[in-house]
CSV table of C-alpha atoms in Angstrom, one decimal:
chain,number,residue,atom,x,y,z
A,1,MET,CA,12.9,44.2,18.1
A,2,SER,CA,12.7,47.2,20.7
A,3,GLY,CA,11.0,50.4,18.3
A,4,ALA,CA,10.7,48.3,15.5
A,5,THR,CA,8.4,49.3,12.7
A,6,SER,CA,5.5,46.4,12.6
A,7,ILE,CA,3.1,46.0,9.5
A,8,ALA,CA,1.1,43.3,9.1
A,9,ILE,CA,-0.4,42.0,5.6
A,10,ARG,CA,-3.7,40.4,5.7
A,11,ALA,CA,-4.0,37.3,2.8
A,12,ASP,CA,-5.2,34.0,2.2
A,13,ALA,CA,-5.0,30.8,0.0
A,14,GLY,CA,-6.9,27.8,-0.3
A,15,ARG,CA,-7.8,25.2,-3.1
A,16,ALA,CA,-10.5,27.4,-4.7
A,17,LEU,CA,-8.9,30.8,-3.9
A,18,GLY,CA,-5.4,29.6,-5.4
A,19,THR,CA,-2.0,30.8,-4.0
A,20,GLY,CA,-1.7,34.1,-5.9
A,21,HIS,CA,-2.4,36.3,-2.8
A,22,PHE,CA,0.1,34.4,-0.9
A,23,ALA,CA,2.6,34.8,-3.9
A,24,ARG,CA,2.2,38.4,-3.7
A,25,ALA,CA,2.5,38.7,-0.1
A,26,ALA,CA,5.4,36.5,0.2
A,27,ALA,CA,7.3,38.7,-2.5
A,28,LEU,CA,6.2,41.8,0.0
A,29,VAL,CA,7.5,40.1,3.0
A,30,GLU,CA,11.0,39.6,1.3
A,31,ALA,CA,11.3,43.2,0.5
A,32,LEU,CA,9.9,44.7,3.9
A,33,ARG,CA,12.6,42.5,5.8
A,34,ARG,CA,15.5,43.9,4.0
A,35,ASP,CA,15.2,46.9,6.3
A,36,PRO,CA,16.2,45.8,9.6
A,37,GLY,CA,13.9,47.9,11.4
A,38,VAL,CA,11.1,46.3,10.2
A,39,GLU,CA,8.9,43.5,11.6
A,40,VAL,CA,6.1,41.7,9.5
A,41,THR,CA,3.5,39.6,10.5
A,42,LEU,CA,1.0,37.8,8.3
A,43,LEU,CA,-2.5,37.4,9.2
A,44,THR,CA,-4.5,34.5,7.4
A,45,ALA,CA,-7.3,32.3,7.7
A,46,ARG,CA,-7.0,29.2,9.3
A,47,ASP,CA,-8.0,27.3,6.0
A,48,SER,CA,-4.9,28.8,4.5
A,49,GLU,CA,-2.6,27.0,6.9
A,50,PRO,CA,-1.7,24.3,4.4
A,51,PHE,CA,-0.2,26.5,2.1
A,52,LEU,CA,1.8,28.4,4.6
A,53,GLY,CA,5.4,26.4,4.2
A,54,ALA,CA,5.0,26.9,0.4
A,55,PHE,CA,5.6,30.3,0.6
A,56,PHE,CA,6.9,31.8,4.2
A,57,GLY,CA,9.8,30.9,6.2
A,58,ASP,CA,9.1,29.3,9.7
A,59,ASP,CA,10.1,32.7,11.2
A,60,LEU,CA,7.2,34.8,10.2
A,61,PRO,CA,5.0,35.4,12.8
A,62,VAL,CA,1.4,34.1,11.6
A,63,VAL,CA,-1.8,35.2,13.2
A,64,LEU,CA,-4.8,32.6,12.2
A,65,VAL,CA,-8.1,34.0,12.0
A,66,ASP,CA,-11.4,31.8,11.6
A,67,ASP,CA,-14.3,33.8,10.0
A,68,ALA,CA,-13.8,36.7,12.2
A,69,ALA,CA,-15.3,40.2,11.2
A,70,PRO,CA,-12.4,42.9,10.5
A,71,ASP,CA,-12.6,44.6,13.8
A,72,GLN,CA,-12.3,41.2,15.5
A,73,ALA,CA,-9.7,40.1,13.5
A,74,LEU,CA,-7.8,43.2,14.0
A,75,GLU,CA,-8.4,43.1,17.6
A,76,LEU,CA,-6.8,39.2,17.7
A,77,LEU,CA,-4.1,40.8,15.4
A,78,LEU,CA,-3.0,43.7,18.0
A,79,HIS,CA,-3.4,41.0,20.9
A,80,GLU,CA,-0.7,38.5,19.6
A,81,ALA,CA,1.7,41.3,17.7
A,82,GLY,CA,1.2,44.0,20.4
A,83,HIS,CA,1.6,47.2,17.8
A,84,VAL,CA,0.7,47.2,14.5
A,85,SER,CA,2.1,50.4,12.4
A,86,ALA,CA,0.5,49.7,8.9
A,87,LEU,CA,-1.7,46.9,7.4
A,88,CYS,CA,-1.6,46.0,3.7
A,89,LEU,CA,-4.8,44.1,2.6
A,90,ASP,CA,-4.6,41.7,-0.2
A,91,HIS,CA,-8.1,40.2,0.7
A,92,TYR,CA,-11.6,40.5,-1.0
A,93,ASP,CA,-14.1,40.1,1.7
A,94,ASP,CA,-15.6,43.1,3.3
A,95,VAL,CA,-13.1,45.6,2.0
A,96,GLY,CA,-15.4,48.3,3.3
A,97,GLY,CA,-15.1,46.6,6.8
A,98,TRP,CA,-11.4,46.5,6.9
A,99,GLU,CA,-10.8,49.8,6.1
A,100,VAL,CA,-13.4,51.3,8.9
A,101,ALA,CA,-11.8,48.7,11.1
A,102,ALA,CA,-8.4,50.2,10.4
A,103,ARG,CA,-9.4,53.7,10.7
A,104,THR,CA,-10.9,53.3,13.9
A,105,ALA,CA,-7.8,51.4,15.2
A,106,GLY,CA,-5.6,54.5,14.1
A,107,MET,CA,-3.8,52.2,11.7
A,108,PRO,CA,-2.7,53.0,8.2
A,109,LEU,CA,-4.1,50.8,5.4
A,110,MET,CA,-3.0,49.8,1.7
A,111,VAL,CA,-5.4,47.9,-0.1
A,112,ILE,CA,-4.3,45.7,-3.2
A,113,ASP,CA,-7.3,46.4,-4.9
A,114,ASP,CA,-8.1,43.9,-7.9
A,115,LEU,CA,-12.1,44.4,-7.8
A,116,ASP,CA,-12.2,48.2,-7.4
A,117,GLN,CA,-13.5,48.0,-3.9
A,118,ALA,CA,-11.3,50.2,-1.8
A,119,ARG,CA,-12.9,53.9,-0.9
A,120,GLN,CA,-11.1,54.7,2.2
A,121,ALA,CA,-7.7,53.4,2.0
A,122,ASP,CA,-4.8,55.6,2.9
A,123,ARG,CA,-3.2,53.6,-0.4
A,124,VAL,CA,-5.0,51.8,-3.3
A,125,VAL,CA,-3.0,49.4,-5.8
A,126,ARG,CA,-4.7,49.0,-8.7
A,127,LEU,CA,-2.2,46.7,-10.9
A,128,HIS,CA,-4.8,46.7,-13.8
A,129,GLU,CA,-5.1,49.9,-14.3
A,130,ALA,CA,-2.7,52.1,-16.7
A,131,GLY,CA,-1.7,55.6,-15.7
A,132,PRO,CA,0.9,57.0,-13.3
A,133,GLY,CA,0.3,56.5,-9.3
A,134,GLU,CA,-1.1,59.7,-8.1
A,135,GLY,CA,-1.7,60.8,-4.4
A,136,ARG,CA,-3.3,57.7,-2.9
A,137,TRP,CA,-3.6,55.9,-6.0
A,138,LEU,CA,-0.8,53.4,-7.3
A,139,ARG,CA,-1.6,51.9,-10.6
A,140,GLY,CA,-0.1,49.8,-13.1
A,141,PRO,CA,1.9,46.4,-13.1
A,142,ALA,CA,4.9,48.5,-11.9
A,143,PHE,CA,3.6,48.0,-8.5
A,144,ALA,CA,3.0,44.1,-8.9
A,145,PRO,CA,4.7,42.2,-6.0
A,146,LEU,CA,6.9,39.7,-7.8
A,147,SER,CA,9.3,37.4,-6.2
A,148,PRO,CA,13.1,38.1,-6.1
A,149,THR,CA,13.8,34.8,-8.2
A,150,ILE,CA,11.7,36.4,-11.2
A,151,ARG,CA,13.5,39.8,-10.9
A,152,ALA,CA,16.9,38.0,-10.9
A,153,LEU,CA,16.3,36.3,-13.8
A,154,ALA,CA,14.5,39.3,-15.7
A,155,PRO,CA,15.0,39.8,-18.7
A,156,VAL,CA,15.6,37.1,-20.5
A,157,ASP,CA,17.1,37.3,-24.2
A,158,ARG,CA,15.3,34.4,-25.8
A,159,GLU,CA,16.2,33.1,-28.9
A,160,THR,CA,13.1,32.1,-30.7
A,161,ALA,CA,14.4,30.4,-34.1
A,162,GLY,CA,15.2,27.1,-32.6
A,163,THR,CA,13.5,24.0,-32.6
A,164,PRO,CA,11.5,22.4,-30.5
A,165,VAL,CA,9.8,25.2,-29.4
A,166,ARG,CA,9.5,25.1,-25.4
A,167,VAL,CA,6.1,25.9,-24.0
A,168,ASN,CA,5.5,25.9,-20.3
A,169,VAL,CA,2.2,25.3,-18.7
A,170,CYS,CA,1.6,26.6,-15.3
A,171,PHE,CA,-2.1,27.3,-13.8
A,172,GLY,CA,-1.0,28.1,-10.8
A,173,GLY,CA,-0.8,26.3,-7.2
A,174,THR,CA,-4.4,24.7,-7.4
A,175,ASP,CA,-5.9,25.2,-10.8
A,176,PRO,CA,-9.5,24.9,-9.1
A,177,THR,CA,-11.2,25.1,-13.0
A,178,GLY,CA,-8.9,22.3,-14.4
A,179,GLU,CA,-7.4,23.9,-17.1
A,180,THR,CA,-4.4,21.7,-16.7
A,181,ALA,CA,-6.4,18.8,-17.7
A,182,LYS,CA,-7.1,20.7,-21.0
A,183,ALA,CA,-3.5,21.5,-21.6
A,184,VAL,CA,-2.8,17.8,-21.5
A,185,ALA,CA,-5.3,16.7,-24.3
A,186,ALA,CA,-4.5,20.0,-26.2
A,187,LEU,CA,-0.5,19.0,-26.4
A,188,ARG,CA,-0.2,15.6,-25.9
A,189,ASP,CA,-0.1,14.9,-29.8
A,190,MET,CA,1.7,18.1,-30.6
A,191,ASP,CA,4.9,18.1,-32.8
A,192,GLY,CA,7.7,20.4,-32.9
A,193,VAL,CA,7.0,21.6,-29.2
A,194,ALA,CA,8.7,20.3,-25.8
A,195,VAL,CA,6.2,20.7,-23.0
A,196,ASP,CA,7.1,21.5,-19.2
A,197,LEU,CA,3.9,20.6,-17.3
A,198,VAL,CA,3.8,22.0,-14.1
A,199,ILE,CA,1.4,20.6,-11.7
A,200,GLY,CA,0.9,22.9,-8.6
A,201,PRO,CA,1.1,21.7,-4.8
A,202,GLY,CA,-3.0,21.7,-4.7
A,203,THR,CA,-4.1,20.8,-8.1
A,204,ARG,CA,-5.9,17.6,-8.4
A,205,LEU,CA,-5.2,15.9,-12.0
A,206,GLU,CA,-6.8,12.7,-12.8
A,207,ASP,CA,-5.0,9.5,-13.1
A,208,ARG,CA,-5.6,9.3,-16.7
A,209,ASP,CA,-4.5,12.8,-17.5
A,210,LEU,CA,-1.2,12.0,-15.7
A,211,GLU,CA,-0.8,9.0,-17.7
A,212,ALA,CA,-1.4,10.5,-20.9
A,213,ALA,CA,1.1,13.3,-20.0
A,214,ARG,CA,3.6,10.8,-19.2
A,215,ARG,CA,3.3,8.8,-22.2
A,216,ALA,CA,3.9,11.9,-24.2
A,217,ASP,CA,7.7,11.9,-24.9
A,218,HIS,CA,7.8,15.5,-25.5
A,219,VAL,CA,6.0,16.4,-22.0
A,220,ARG,CA,8.0,16.4,-18.8
A,221,LEU,CA,6.2,16.8,-15.7
A,222,HIS,CA,7.2,19.1,-12.6
A,223,HIS,CA,5.1,18.4,-9.5
A,224,ALA,CA,5.3,21.5,-7.1
A,225,PRO,CA,8.2,22.9,-8.0
A,226,ASP,CA,10.1,25.8,-5.5
A,227,LYS,CA,9.9,29.3,-6.6
A,228,ALA,CA,13.4,28.9,-7.6
A,229,ARG,CA,12.9,25.9,-10.1
A,230,LEU,CA,9.5,27.5,-11.3
A,231,ALA,CA,11.4,30.6,-12.4
A,232,GLY,CA,13.8,28.6,-13.9
A,233,LEU,CA,11.4,27.0,-15.8
A,234,LEU,CA,9.6,29.9,-17.1
A,235,ALA,CA,13.1,31.6,-18.0
A,236,ARG,CA,13.7,28.8,-20.3
A,237,ALA,CA,10.8,28.6,-22.0
A,238,ASP,CA,9.6,30.1,-25.5
A,239,LEU,CA,5.9,30.2,-24.9
A,240,ALA,CA,3.4,29.9,-22.0
A,241,LEU,CA,0.0,28.9,-21.3
A,242,GLY,CA,-1.2,30.1,-17.9
A,243,ALA,CA,-4.0,31.8,-16.1
A,244,GLY,CA,-4.2,35.9,-15.6
A,245,GLY,CA,-3.1,36.1,-12.0
A,246,VAL,CA,0.0,36.7,-10.5
A,247,MET,CA,2.0,34.8,-12.7
A,248,LEU,CA,0.7,36.9,-15.7
A,249,TRP,CA,3.0,39.7,-14.5
A,250,GLU,CA,5.9,37.1,-13.8
A,251,ARG,CA,5.8,36.0,-17.1
A,252,ALA,CA,5.8,39.4,-18.3
A,253,CYS,CA,8.9,40.5,-16.3
A,254,LEU,CA,10.7,37.6,-17.8
A,255,GLY,CA,9.8,38.7,-21.6
A,256,LEU,CA,7.8,35.3,-21.8
A,257,PRO,CA,5.0,35.6,-24.5
A,258,SER,CA,1.6,33.9,-23.2
A,259,LEU,CA,-1.5,32.7,-24.0
A,260,VAL,CA,-3.9,33.3,-21.3
A,261,VAL,CA,-7.3,32.0,-19.9
A,262,GLU,CA,-9.0,34.0,-17.3
A,263,VAL,CA,-10.0,31.5,-14.3
A,264,ALA,CA,-11.4,34.0,-12.0
A,265,ASP,CA,-13.5,37.4,-12.3
A,266,ASN,CA,-10.5,39.4,-10.7
A,267,GLN,CA,-8.2,38.7,-13.2
A,268,HIS,CA,-10.0,40.1,-16.2
A,269,ALA,CA,-9.3,43.8,-16.3
A,270,GLN,CA,-5.4,43.1,-15.7
A,271,VAL,CA,-5.9,40.5,-18.8
A,272,MET,CA,-7.3,43.0,-20.5
A,273,LEU,CA,-4.6,45.9,-20.0
A,274,ALA,CA,-1.9,42.9,-21.3
A,275,GLU,CA,-3.6,42.1,-24.2
A,276,ARG,CA,-4.2,45.8,-25.4
A,277,ALA,CA,-0.5,46.1,-24.7
A,278,GLY,CA,0.3,43.2,-26.8
A,279,ALA,CA,2.1,41.4,-24.4
A,280,ILE,CA,-0.3,38.5,-24.2
A,281,ARG,CA,-3.1,36.5,-26.3
A,282,PHE,CA,-6.4,36.2,-24.5
A,283,LEU,CA,-8.1,32.8,-25.0
A,284,GLY,CA,-11.2,33.5,-23.3
A,285,THR,CA,-12.6,32.5,-19.9
A,286,HIS,CA,-12.3,28.9,-18.2
A,287,GLU,CA,-15.9,28.6,-19.4
A,288,GLU,CA,-15.4,29.3,-22.9
A,289,VAL,CA,-11.8,27.8,-23.6
A,290,GLU,CA,-11.5,24.0,-24.2
A,291,ALA,CA,-8.7,21.9,-25.1
A,292,ASP,CA,-9.2,22.4,-29.2
A,293,ALA,CA,-8.9,26.1,-28.6
A,294,MET,CA,-5.7,25.8,-26.8
A,295,HIS,CA,-3.9,23.6,-29.6
A,296,ARG,CA,-4.9,25.8,-32.2
A,297,ALA,CA,-3.7,28.7,-30.5
A,298,ILE,CA,-0.4,27.3,-29.6
A,299,GLY,CA,0.3,26.1,-33.0
A,300,ALA,CA,-0.4,29.3,-34.3
A,301,LEU,CA,2.5,31.0,-32.0
A,302,VAL,CA,4.5,28.0,-32.4
A,303,GLY,CA,4.7,28.7,-36.0
A,304,ASP,CA,5.6,32.3,-35.6
A,305,ALA,CA,8.5,33.2,-34.2
A,306,ALA,CA,8.0,36.8,-35.1
A,307,ALA,CA,5.1,37.2,-33.2
A,308,ARG,CA,6.5,35.8,-30.2
A,309,ARG,CA,9.3,38.3,-30.1
A,310,ASP,CA,7.0,41.2,-30.4
A,311,MET,CA,5.2,39.8,-27.7
A,312,ALA,CA,8.2,39.7,-25.4
A,313,ARG,CA,9.2,42.7,-26.1
A,314,GLN,CA,5.9,44.3,-25.1
A,315,ALA,CA,5.5,42.0,-22.1
A,316,ALA,CA,8.9,43.0,-20.6
A,317,ALA,CA,8.1,46.7,-21.1
A,318,MET,CA,5.3,46.6,-18.7
A,319,VAL,CA,7.0,45.0,-15.7
A,320,ASP,CA,10.3,45.5,-14.6
A,321,GLY,CA,10.0,43.5,-11.5
A,322,LYS,CA,10.5,46.1,-8.6
A,323,GLY,CA,6.8,46.3,-7.7
A,324,ALA,CA,7.7,44.7,-4.0
A,325,GLU,CA,10.3,47.4,-3.4
A,326,ARG,CA,7.9,50.2,-4.4
A,327,LEU,CA,4.8,49.1,-2.0
A,328,ALA,CA,7.2,47.9,0.9
A,329,ALA,CA,8.6,51.4,0.6
A,330,THR,CA,5.1,53.0,0.5
A,331,LEU,CA,4.3,51.0,3.5
A,332,VAL,CA,7.1,51.7,5.5
A,333,ALA,CA,6.4,55.2,5.1
A,334,LEU,CA,2.9,55.3,5.9
A,335,ALA,CA,4.0,53.0,9.1
A,336,ARG,CA,6.4,55.7,10.2
A,337,GLY,CA,4.2,58.9,9.4
A,338,GLN,CA,6.6,60.0,6.5
A,339,ASP,CA,3.9,60.2,3.9
């Protein structure tokens, strides 16, 4: 497209890393592409290639890099894309190096900064910090880039008095710490619940755990559901058990009360923010939480409809689902020199 505004997003996915960065990037890509004057390119590691199809269409230009330094990766990006008007970095390795490389290239940079590493970027997004955005700082879950399928379903008006209580279990696309297996043990003999057990495309579950879930009449297995199907499962749930990454904000947007296990260090600050707001109950880190703790926590909320209603209200108040549009508008303004 002649004269188009060209924006690049740097993000990765993998079994150990998970798929949250790709989920955020996909939401941002969709928001950016609603402007016919914008072209988007994804810059990602070669190891992320197997996960591309689950999040992006075949028509999205993708530049694959290996272990290139930021300046080399940008050089390759510019060679492939021709010109880049602005860059969004959702990537933890050598953030300072990316800031220097982008500044040297004269490329406006926005960093989604879960680990408080950014120092020189033009815009810094910190979803885990409360407070209004000022100047270069975009703070709070109002900026969380969420899938349009989530936003289309929110808010959900839940009836929490019925039985059985429907519990959604999902630990993301890969579940590298094995929380799904703990959840199977926690829920397989629990009465008064109907369980939707989501197994992500990169999740490895032992045969014995799969068989235990299949034998439980109250458990339904969902293998790698697409975004629309997963959003629908979340929308019909009364309670969720999951991790503290991107899906924390998806569940909040839907007003879904959640029990949360922290499975990575970068999740801690936003999990604490959500807990202080009364939107979730924090069970602990993946090293601390075992199946019996999950069982007790689920049982407590299954039997307390009032607590679930209060958590649902607090969760929905945190996230309106418009974060991708806000970030897209910021990036476009940076790219066009309007901000």
